[in-house]
Every structure is written in C-alpha cells, then in structure tokens.
C-alpha cells in the first residue's frame, strides 16, 4: 500500500488472497524461477491457512465498522451507536467459537477451511481469546464515550432520558420539556427535534444540543477537505481564485459553510511571532 490512508483496502486484499490460496502456489511453482518452496509449503499448511481465514474475516468486520463511522452528517450519538453495535457483535462472535460446535455463520473464510479440512474444527475455539482481547481494546479505547453515555442519551432521546442522571443546570428545563404536550407528540429526532425548542424557554438545553451537534466524532470532514484541496490545487491548474476555491470546496467536499474571506484576512495579518 503506497499510502497509509488506504489501509481499509487491506481487508479486501486478505479476502482475495485467501480466495486464491490454491492458485497462488501453482503460480509460484510454474512461473517464478527462484526457489519458492517455503512459500508454497506455507500456503498448503492447514494451521497457517486457518490463521489467515480468521484474520480475513475479523478484518472484514472491522472494515465494515470503519465504513459505518465515515461519511457526512453523522453526530457523536450515531458513532456511539455504531460502536455499541460492534461490541455486541463481538460477544456474538465469541459465543460462536464454542467448544462443542462452532457457529461460523459470520466467518465465511473459517467455514471454508472447516469444509476443506474438518480436523481444524478442534482448534477453532482458540480464537475466543483473540476476540476477548479485541473486546478489551474496544473498552479501553472508547472509555470516553462510555462516560458521555448520559449526555448522548439526552441528545438522542430527550423525551425519555432520565432527568436525575443529567447535570443539575439542565434538570429544570428537562422537566418542562418532557411535560410539554406539543413536543411530546413530535416525531422528529436528533437535530431536527432540537430546532423545535424555543430559545426563550430552553436556552441551556439548546446550548447543550449545539455543543453535541458540533462535536466531531471522527476526522472524516478534515480528511475529505485535505483530499479535495490536494485534488484542486494540483500542478495542472493555471489559475485559482479565492472565489473559485470556495465554490469547488462546497461542491466537492462538504456542505459546511466556509468563510474564505475571513480565512484570507486572517492569513494577511502580520504574525506577532514573526
């Protein structure tokens, strides 16, 4: 991979490599002039192929999670839901590698290995330890999200969130919010719901919703802006004005309003450090 930003393609590479596990040794023996016996022996080893099958399957699930975490118009609560769903899946995966009869419905590569080499079924339960390690890593890496769980619950379901679990400064406004007959019948959720709240009645709740909606849960917008800038400001361009750049960024990258003039004025100001 010539750039680390394409690391999510590795899962597809593993799946393709595993699918060609029988053809690759034949290609090495018939086409490559140097000695490839060590590689061919490895690719015909059942233990090695089983390890590669598990790695291909679990990487595929991780890549699917990463794809769910990307994209526009996703709030922190959406990302938290995706992460919680994957943690639940890990429990399902671990239970699938039981000692009696492993359930490999979610691990197609491992299922292929079980069909090709039935004797490898006895070693499948060892992967429970790997999945448990992955669970511990998720618990450690996303512990900040767990501490934010009451705030995320309030932002996602303000009409059913427990008032006692929220900060004291928001509790009085929450009592009025959950008792309002008009708001209780609304079907909107997320940002659309919070826009319905009058600022005169719910100033603190509106500030809370704004802080949650403006919180970046991933670097997707930043990375997409860098990619678009690299594409726009190429060596092939012959003229690029601030106005043109403004329109190109809006069309190609994001719907966030960018005040190009303010950025230009900020750059033109003399720096104290200089």
PDB file of N, CA and C in Angstrom, residues 87-165:
ATOM      1  N   UNK A  87     -19.596  -3.853  19.464  1.00  0.00           N
ATOM      2  CA  UNK A  87     -19.251  -4.527  20.720  1.00  0.00           C
ATOM      3  C   UNK A  87     -20.214  -5.682  20.975  1.00  0.00           C
ATOM      4  N   UNK A  88     -21.484  -5.488  20.675  1.00  0.00           N
ATOM      5  CA  UNK A  88     -22.452  -6.572  20.803  1.00  0.00           C
ATOM      6  C   UNK A  88     -22.136  -7.700  19.824  1.00  0.00           C
ATOM      7  N   UNK A  89     -21.706  -7.342  18.624  1.00  0.00           N
ATOM      8  CA  UNK A  89     -21.325  -8.361  17.646  1.00  0.00           C
ATOM      9  C   UNK A  89     -20.134  -9.180  18.134  1.00  0.00           C
ATOM     10  N   UNK A  90     -19.193  -8.512  18.809  1.00  0.00           N
ATOM     11  CA  UNK A  90     -18.030  -9.249  19.316  1.00  0.00           C
ATOM     12  C   UNK A  90     -18.448 -10.323  20.314  1.00  0.00           C
ATOM     13  N   UNK A  91     -19.430 -10.015  21.152  1.00  0.00           N
ATOM     14  CA  UNK A  91     -19.944 -11.031  22.075  1.00  0.00           C
ATOM     15  C   UNK A  91     -20.564 -12.186  21.314  1.00  0.00           C
ATOM     16  N   UNK A  92     -21.282 -11.879  20.249  1.00  0.00           N
ATOM     17  CA  UNK A  92     -21.873 -12.920  19.405  1.00  0.00           C
ATOM     18  C   UNK A  92     -20.790 -13.748  18.729  1.00  0.00           C
ATOM     19  N   UNK A  93     -19.737 -13.077  18.244  1.00  0.00           N
ATOM     20  CA  UNK A  93     -18.636 -13.805  17.604  1.00  0.00           C
ATOM     21  C   UNK A  93     -17.951 -14.747  18.593  1.00  0.00           C
ATOM     22  N   UNK A  94     -17.722 -14.255  19.806  1.00  0.00           N
ATOM     23  CA  UNK A  94     -17.032 -15.083  20.806  1.00  0.00           C
ATOM     24  C   UNK A  94     -17.850 -16.313  21.168  1.00  0.00           C
ATOM     25  N   UNK A  95     -19.158 -16.120  21.334  1.00  0.00           N
ATOM     26  CA  UNK A  95     -20.012 -17.265  21.648  1.00  0.00           C
ATOM     27  C   UNK A  95     -20.061 -18.252  20.488  1.00  0.00           C
ATOM     28  N   UNK A  96     -19.850 -17.756  19.257  1.00  0.00           N
ATOM     29  CA  UNK A  96     -19.878 -18.654  18.105  1.00  0.00           C
ATOM     30  C   UNK A  96     -18.728 -19.639  18.092  1.00  0.00           C
ATOM     31  N   UNK A  97     -17.581 -19.257  18.672  1.00  0.00           N
ATOM     32  CA  UNK A  97     -16.429 -20.155  18.717  1.00  0.00           C
ATOM     33  C   UNK A  97     -16.490 -21.000  19.993  1.00  0.00           C
ATOM     34  N   UNK A  98     -17.569 -21.725  20.139  1.00  0.00           N
ATOM     35  CA  UNK A  98     -17.733 -22.581  21.317  1.00  0.00           C
ATOM     36  C   UNK A  98     -16.943 -23.867  21.142  1.00  0.00           C
ATOM     37  N   UNK A  99     -16.830 -24.603  22.217  1.00  0.00           N
ATOM     38  CA  UNK A  99     -16.008 -25.815  22.192  1.00  0.00           C
ATOM     39  C   UNK A  99     -16.709 -26.987  21.522  1.00  0.00           C
ATOM     40  N   UNK A 100     -18.045 -27.021  21.569  1.00  0.00           N
ATOM     41  CA  UNK A 100     -18.743 -28.170  21.025  1.00  0.00           C
ATOM     42  C   UNK A 100     -18.912 -28.108  19.509  1.00  0.00           C
ATOM     43  N   UNK A 101     -19.625 -27.116  19.014  1.00  0.00           N
ATOM     44  CA  UNK A 101     -19.849 -26.987  17.579  1.00  0.00           C
ATOM     45  C   UNK A 101     -19.800 -25.513  17.214  1.00  0.00           C
ATOM     46  N   UNK A 102     -18.641 -25.010  16.728  1.00  0.00           N
ATOM     47  CA  UNK A 102     -18.522 -23.586  16.414  1.00  0.00           C
ATOM     48  C   UNK A 102     -19.535 -23.146  15.358  1.00  0.00           C
ATOM     49  N   UNK A 103     -20.133 -21.997  15.606  1.00  0.00           N
ATOM     50  CA  UNK A 103     -21.070 -21.401  14.652  1.00  0.00           C
ATOM     51  C   UNK A 103     -20.309 -20.361  13.828  1.00  0.00           C
ATOM     52  N   UNK A 104     -20.035 -20.698  12.579  1.00  0.00           N
ATOM     53  CA  UNK A 104     -19.203 -19.857  11.724  1.00  0.00           C
ATOM     54  C   UNK A 104     -20.033 -19.129  10.670  1.00  0.00           C
ATOM     55  N   UNK A 105     -21.278 -18.828  11.011  1.00  0.00           N
ATOM     56  CA  UNK A 105     -22.142 -18.144  10.046  1.00  0.00           C
ATOM     57  C   UNK A 105     -21.603 -16.769   9.678  1.00  0.00           C
ATOM     58  N   UNK A 106     -20.906 -16.122  10.615  1.00  0.00           N
ATOM     59  CA  UNK A 106     -20.378 -14.784  10.368  1.00  0.00           C
ATOM     60  C   UNK A 106     -18.893 -14.799  10.012  1.00  0.00           C
ATOM     61  N   UNK A 107     -18.337 -15.975   9.811  1.00  0.00           N
ATOM     62  CA  UNK A 107     -16.932 -16.135   9.453  1.00  0.00           C
ATOM     63  C   UNK A 107     -16.845 -17.062   8.245  1.00  0.00           C
ATOM     64  N   UNK A 108     -17.159 -16.555   7.058  1.00  0.00           N
ATOM     65  CA  UNK A 108     -17.219 -17.426   5.867  1.00  0.00           C
ATOM     66  C   UNK A 108     -15.890 -18.064   5.509  1.00  0.00           C
ATOM     67  N   UNK A 109     -14.777 -17.371   5.712  1.00  0.00           N
ATOM     68  CA  UNK A 109     -13.471 -17.959   5.379  1.00  0.00           C
ATOM     69  C   UNK A 109     -13.156 -19.122   6.303  1.00  0.00           C
ATOM     70  N   UNK A 110     -13.460 -18.960   7.589  1.00  0.00           N
ATOM     71  CA  UNK A 110     -13.251 -20.069   8.528  1.00  0.00           C
ATOM     72  C   UNK A 110     -14.170 -21.240   8.196  1.00  0.00           C
ATOM     73  N   UNK A 111     -15.363 -20.955   7.728  1.00  0.00           N
ATOM     74  CA  UNK A 111     -16.288 -22.025   7.337  1.00  0.00           C
ATOM     75  C   UNK A 111     -15.741 -22.795   6.135  1.00  0.00           C
ATOM     76  N   UNK A 112     -15.107 -22.089   5.207  1.00  0.00           N
ATOM     77  CA  UNK A 112     -14.488 -22.775   4.071  1.00  0.00           C
ATOM     78  C   UNK A 112     -13.362 -23.692   4.536  1.00  0.00           C
ATOM     79  N   UNK A 113     -12.573 -23.218   5.488  1.00  0.00           N
ATOM     80  CA  UNK A 113     -11.490 -24.056   5.996  1.00  0.00           C
ATOM     81  C   UNK A 113     -12.035 -25.283   6.712  1.00  0.00           C
ATOM     82  N   UNK A 114     -13.138 -25.152   7.420  1.00  0.00           N
ATOM     83  CA  UNK A 114     -13.726 -26.311   8.091  1.00  0.00           C
ATOM     84  C   UNK A 114     -14.217 -27.339   7.079  1.00  0.00           C
ATOM     85  N   UNK A 115     -14.723 -26.889   5.954  1.00  0.00           N
ATOM     86  CA  UNK A 115     -15.169 -27.821   4.922  1.00  0.00           C
ATOM     87  C   UNK A 115     -13.983 -28.486   4.234  1.00  0.00           C
ATOM     88  N   UNK A 116     -12.911 -27.695   3.980  1.00  0.00           N
ATOM     89  CA  UNK A 116     -11.745 -28.265   3.302  1.00  0.00           C
ATOM     90  C   UNK A 116     -10.934 -29.172   4.221  1.00  0.00           C
ATOM     91  N   UNK A 117     -10.843 -28.812   5.504  1.00  0.00           N
ATOM     92  CA  UNK A 117     -10.054 -29.592   6.469  1.00  0.00           C
ATOM     93  C   UNK A 117     -10.858 -29.737   7.753  1.00  0.00           C
ATOM     94  N   UNK A 118     -11.732 -30.721   7.850  1.00  0.00           N
ATOM     95  CA  UNK A 118     -12.586 -30.874   9.038  1.00  0.00           C
ATOM     96  C   UNK A 118     -11.813 -30.993  10.346  1.00  0.00           C
ATOM     97  N   UNK A 119     -10.552 -31.442  10.286  1.00  0.00           N
ATOM     98  CA  UNK A 119      -9.789 -31.611  11.519  1.00  0.00           C
ATOM     99  C   UNK A 119      -9.456 -30.285  12.202  1.00  0.00           C
ATOM    100  N   UNK A 120      -9.538 -29.186  11.462  1.00  0.00           N
ATOM    101  CA  UNK A 120      -9.201 -27.882  12.053  1.00  0.00           C
ATOM    102  C   UNK A 120     -10.307 -27.369  12.977  1.00  0.00           C
ATOM    103  N   UNK A 121     -11.458 -28.049  12.996  1.00  0.00           N
ATOM    104  CA  UNK A 121     -12.549 -27.601  13.852  1.00  0.00           C
ATOM    105  C   UNK A 121     -12.169 -27.650  15.325  1.00  0.00           C
ATOM    106  N   UNK A 122     -11.275 -28.561  15.680  1.00  0.00           N
ATOM    107  CA  UNK A 122     -10.875 -28.695  17.079  1.00  0.00           C
ATOM    108  C   UNK A 122     -10.080 -27.490  17.567  1.00  0.00           C
ATOM    109  N   UNK A 123      -9.425 -26.775  16.642  1.00  0.00           N
ATOM    110  CA  UNK A 123      -8.596 -25.635  17.037  1.00  0.00           C
ATOM    111  C   UNK A 123      -9.329 -24.304  16.948  1.00  0.00           C
ATOM    112  N   UNK A 124     -10.553 -24.291  16.450  1.00  0.00           N
ATOM    113  CA  UNK A 124     -11.291 -23.040  16.293  1.00  0.00           C
ATOM    114  C   UNK A 124     -11.583 -22.328  17.619  1.00  0.00           C
ATOM    115  N   UNK A 125     -11.883 -23.050  18.717  1.00  0.00           N
ATOM    116  CA  UNK A 125     -12.170 -22.336  19.980  1.00  0.00           C
ATOM    117  C   UNK A 125     -11.039 -21.453  20.494  1.00  0.00           C
ATOM    118  N   UNK A 126      -9.828 -21.627  19.991  1.00  0.00           N
ATOM    119  CA  UNK A 126      -8.720 -20.792  20.480  1.00  0.00           C
ATOM    120  C   UNK A 126      -8.900 -19.326  20.113  1.00  0.00           C
ATOM    121  N   UNK A 127      -9.728 -19.061  19.118  1.00  0.00           N
ATOM    122  CA  UNK A 127      -9.923 -17.682  18.696  1.00  0.00           C
ATOM    123  C   UNK A 127     -10.834 -16.903  19.636  1.00  0.00           C
ATOM    124  N   UNK A 128     -11.430 -17.560  20.586  1.00  0.00           N
ATOM    125  CA  UNK A 128     -12.195 -16.849  21.612  1.00  0.00           C
ATOM    126  C   UNK A 128     -11.298 -15.878  22.376  1.00  0.00           C
ATOM    127  N   UNK A 129     -10.061 -16.295  22.634  1.00  0.00           N
ATOM    128  CA  UNK A 129      -9.129 -15.426  23.356  1.00  0.00           C
ATOM    129  C   UNK A 129      -8.801 -14.177  22.541  1.00  0.00           C
ATOM    130  N   UNK A 130      -8.666 -14.318  21.220  1.00  0.00           N
ATOM    131  CA  UNK A 130      -8.382 -13.156  20.378  1.00  0.00           C
ATOM    132  C   UNK A 130      -9.555 -12.179  20.379  1.00  0.00           C
ATOM    133  N   UNK A 131     -10.761 -12.707  20.338  1.00  0.00           N
ATOM    134  CA  UNK A 131     -11.933 -11.833  20.353  1.00  0.00           C
ATOM    135  C   UNK A 131     -12.076 -11.157  21.711  1.00  0.00           C
ATOM    136  N   UNK A 132     -11.761 -11.862  22.792  1.00  0.00           N
ATOM    137  CA  UNK A 132     -11.795 -11.238  24.114  1.00  0.00           C
ATOM    138  C   UNK A 132     -10.783 -10.098  24.210  1.00  0.00           C
ATOM    139  N   UNK A 133      -9.598 -10.278  23.616  1.00  0.00           N
ATOM    140  CA  UNK A 133      -8.605  -9.209  23.590  1.00  0.00           C
ATOM    141  C   UNK A 133      -9.128  -8.002  22.827  1.00  0.00           C
ATOM    142  N   UNK A 134      -9.819  -8.262  21.716  1.00  0.00           N
ATOM    143  CA  UNK A 134     -10.406  -7.172  20.944  1.00  0.00           C
ATOM    144  C   UNK A 134     -11.488  -6.450  21.742  1.00  0.00           C
ATOM    145  N   UNK A 135     -12.266  -7.197  22.516  1.00  0.00           N
ATOM    146  CA  UNK A 135     -13.274  -6.565  23.375  1.00  0.00           C
ATOM    147  C   UNK A 135     -12.624  -5.645  24.408  1.00  0.00           C
ATOM    148  N   UNK A 136     -11.547  -6.093  25.008  1.00  0.00           N
ATOM    149  CA  UNK A 136     -10.846  -5.275  25.995  1.00  0.00           C
ATOM    150  C   UNK A 136     -10.275  -4.013  25.362  1.00  0.00           C
ATOM    151  N   UNK A 137      -9.768  -4.137  24.140  1.00  0.00           N
ATOM    152  CA  UNK A 137      -9.238  -2.968  23.450  1.00  0.00           C
ATOM    153  C   UNK A 137     -10.337  -1.944  23.165  1.00  0.00           C
ATOM    154  N   UNK A 138     -11.508  -2.416  22.753  1.00  0.00           N
ATOM    155  CA  UNK A 138     -12.614  -1.501  22.496  1.00  0.00           C
ATOM    156  C   UNK A 138     -13.060  -0.827  23.784  1.00  0.00           C
ATOM    157  N   UNK A 139     -13.100  -1.572  24.866  1.00  0.00           N
ATOM    158  CA  UNK A 139     -13.499  -0.990  26.145  1.00  0.00           C
ATOM    159  C   UNK A 139     -12.513   0.075  26.591  1.00  0.00           C
ATOM    160  N   UNK A 140     -11.241  -0.152  26.348  1.00  0.00           N
ATOM    161  CA  UNK A 140     -10.209   0.802  26.760  1.00  0.00           C
ATOM    162  C   UNK A 140     -10.184   2.025  25.856  1.00  0.00           C
ATOM    163  N   UNK A 141     -10.247   1.815  24.551  1.00  0.00           N
ATOM    164  CA  UNK A 141     -10.100   2.909  23.596  1.00  0.00           C
ATOM    165  C   UNK A 141     -11.323   3.819  23.561  1.00  0.00           C
ATOM    166  N   UNK A 142     -12.503   3.284  23.863  1.00  0.00           N
ATOM    167  CA  UNK A 142     -13.731   4.063  23.776  1.00  0.00           C
ATOM    168  C   UNK A 142     -14.327   4.356  25.148  1.00  0.00           C
ATOM    169  N   UNK A 143     -13.475   4.387  26.169  1.00  0.00           N
ATOM    170  CA  UNK A 143     -13.988   4.640  27.511  1.00  0.00           C
ATOM    171  C   UNK A 143     -14.527   6.069  27.651  1.00  0.00           C
ATOM    172  N   UNK A 144     -14.005   7.011  26.847  1.00  0.00           N
ATOM    173  CA  UNK A 144     -14.535   8.374  26.887  1.00  0.00           C
ATOM    174  C   UNK A 144     -15.989   8.406  26.432  1.00  0.00           C
ATOM    175  N   UNK A 145     -16.321   7.567  25.481  1.00  0.00           N
ATOM    176  CA  UNK A 145     -17.704   7.506  25.021  1.00  0.00           C
ATOM    177  C   UNK A 145     -18.612   6.980  26.122  1.00  0.00           C
ATOM    178  N   UNK A 146     -18.127   6.021  26.891  1.00  0.00           N
ATOM    179  CA  UNK A 146     -18.948   5.448  27.961  1.00  0.00           C
ATOM    180  C   UNK A 146     -19.237   6.489  29.043  1.00  0.00           C
ATOM    181  N   UNK A 147     -18.272   7.350  29.324  1.00  0.00           N
ATOM    182  CA  UNK A 147     -18.516   8.393  30.323  1.00  0.00           C
ATOM    183  C   UNK A 147     -19.515   9.431  29.806  1.00  0.00           C
ATOM    184  N   UNK A 148     -19.614   9.565  28.490  1.00  0.00           N
ATOM    185  CA  UNK A 148     -20.555  10.514  27.891  1.00  0.00           C
ATOM    186  C   UNK A 148     -21.931   9.906  27.661  1.00  0.00           C
ATOM    187  N   UNK A 149     -22.131   8.670  28.052  1.00  0.00           N
ATOM    188  CA  UNK A 149     -23.369   7.976  27.719  1.00  0.00           C
ATOM    189  C   UNK A 149     -24.638   8.721  28.156  1.00  0.00           C
ATOM    190  N   UNK A 150     -24.705   9.291  29.385  1.00  0.00           N
ATOM    191  CA  UNK A 150     -25.921  10.048  29.742  1.00  0.00           C
ATOM    192  C   UNK A 150     -26.166  11.243  28.833  1.00  0.00           C
ATOM    193  N   UNK A 151     -25.114  11.955  28.436  1.00  0.00           N
ATOM    194  CA  UNK A 151     -25.292  13.095  27.538  1.00  0.00           C
ATOM    195  C   UNK A 151     -25.745  12.647  26.165  1.00  0.00           C
ATOM    196  N   UNK A 152     -25.188  11.533  25.694  1.00  0.00           N
ATOM    197  CA  UNK A 152     -25.595  11.011  24.387  1.00  0.00           C
ATOM    198  C   UNK A 152     -27.044  10.552  24.428  1.00  0.00           C
ATOM    199  N   UNK A 153     -27.446   9.950  25.533  1.00  0.00           N
ATOM    200  CA  UNK A 153     -28.836   9.517  25.686  1.00  0.00           C
ATOM    201  C   UNK A 153     -29.776  10.719  25.686  1.00  0.00           C
ATOM    202  N   UNK A 154     -29.366  11.800  26.341  1.00  0.00           N
ATOM    203  CA  UNK A 154     -30.192  13.004  26.347  1.00  0.00           C
ATOM    204  C   UNK A 154     -30.303  13.598  24.953  1.00  0.00           C
ATOM    205  N   UNK A 155     -29.226  13.628  24.220  1.00  0.00           N
ATOM    206  CA  UNK A 155     -29.247  14.199  22.868  1.00  0.00           C
ATOM    207  C   UNK A 155     -30.075  13.338  21.925  1.00  0.00           C
ATOM    208  N   UNK A 156     -30.042  12.014  22.105  1.00  0.00           N
ATOM    209  CA  UNK A 156     -30.755  11.121  21.197  1.00  0.00           C
ATOM    210  C   UNK A 156     -32.222  11.006  21.556  1.00  0.00           C
ATOM    211  N   UNK A 157     -32.530  10.826  22.844  1.00  0.00           N
ATOM    212  CA  UNK A 157     -33.912  10.646  23.300  1.00  0.00           C
ATOM    213  C   UNK A 157     -34.214  11.613  24.444  1.00  0.00           C
ATOM    214  N   UNK A 158     -34.368  12.884  24.154  1.00  0.00           N
ATOM    215  CA  UNK A 158     -34.580  13.861  25.239  1.00  0.00           C
ATOM    216  C   UNK A 158     -35.896  13.671  25.981  1.00  0.00           C
ATOM    217  N   UNK A 159     -36.901  13.087  25.338  1.00  0.00           N
ATOM    218  CA  UNK A 159     -38.208  12.930  25.976  1.00  0.00           C
ATOM    219  C   UNK A 159     -38.263  11.742  26.924  1.00  0.00           C
ATOM    220  N   UNK A 160     -37.315  10.822  26.799  1.00  0.00           N
ATOM    221  CA  UNK A 160     -37.321   9.645  27.671  1.00  0.00           C
ATOM    222  C   UNK A 160     -36.053   9.523  28.514  1.00  0.00           C
ATOM    223  N   UNK A 161     -35.134  10.442  28.394  1.00  0.00           N
ATOM    224  CA  UNK A 161     -33.897  10.379  29.172  1.00  0.00           C
ATOM    225  C   UNK A 161     -34.190  10.609  30.654  1.00  0.00           C
ATOM    226  N   UNK A 162     -33.441   9.913  31.505  1.00  0.00           N
ATOM    227  CA  UNK A 162     -33.620  10.052  32.946  1.00  0.00           C
ATOM    228  C   UNK A 162     -33.125  11.421  33.404  1.00  0.00           C
ATOM    229  N   UNK A 163     -34.008  12.191  34.006  1.00  0.00           N
ATOM    230  CA  UNK A 163     -33.666  13.559  34.406  1.00  0.00           C
ATOM    231  C   UNK A 163     -32.616  13.563  35.508  1.00  0.00           C
ATOM    232  N   UNK A 164     -32.690  12.631  36.436  1.00  0.00           N
ATOM    233  CA  UNK A 164     -31.793  12.617  37.580  1.00  0.00           C
ATOM    234  C   UNK A 164     -30.351  12.370  37.165  1.00  0.00           C
ATOM    235  N   UNK A 165     -30.137  11.750  35.990  1.00  0.00           N
ATOM    236  CA  UNK A 165     -28.784  11.444  35.535  1.00  0.00           C
ATOM    237  C   UNK A 165     -28.123  12.604  34.809  1.00  0.00           C
TER     238      UNK A 165
END
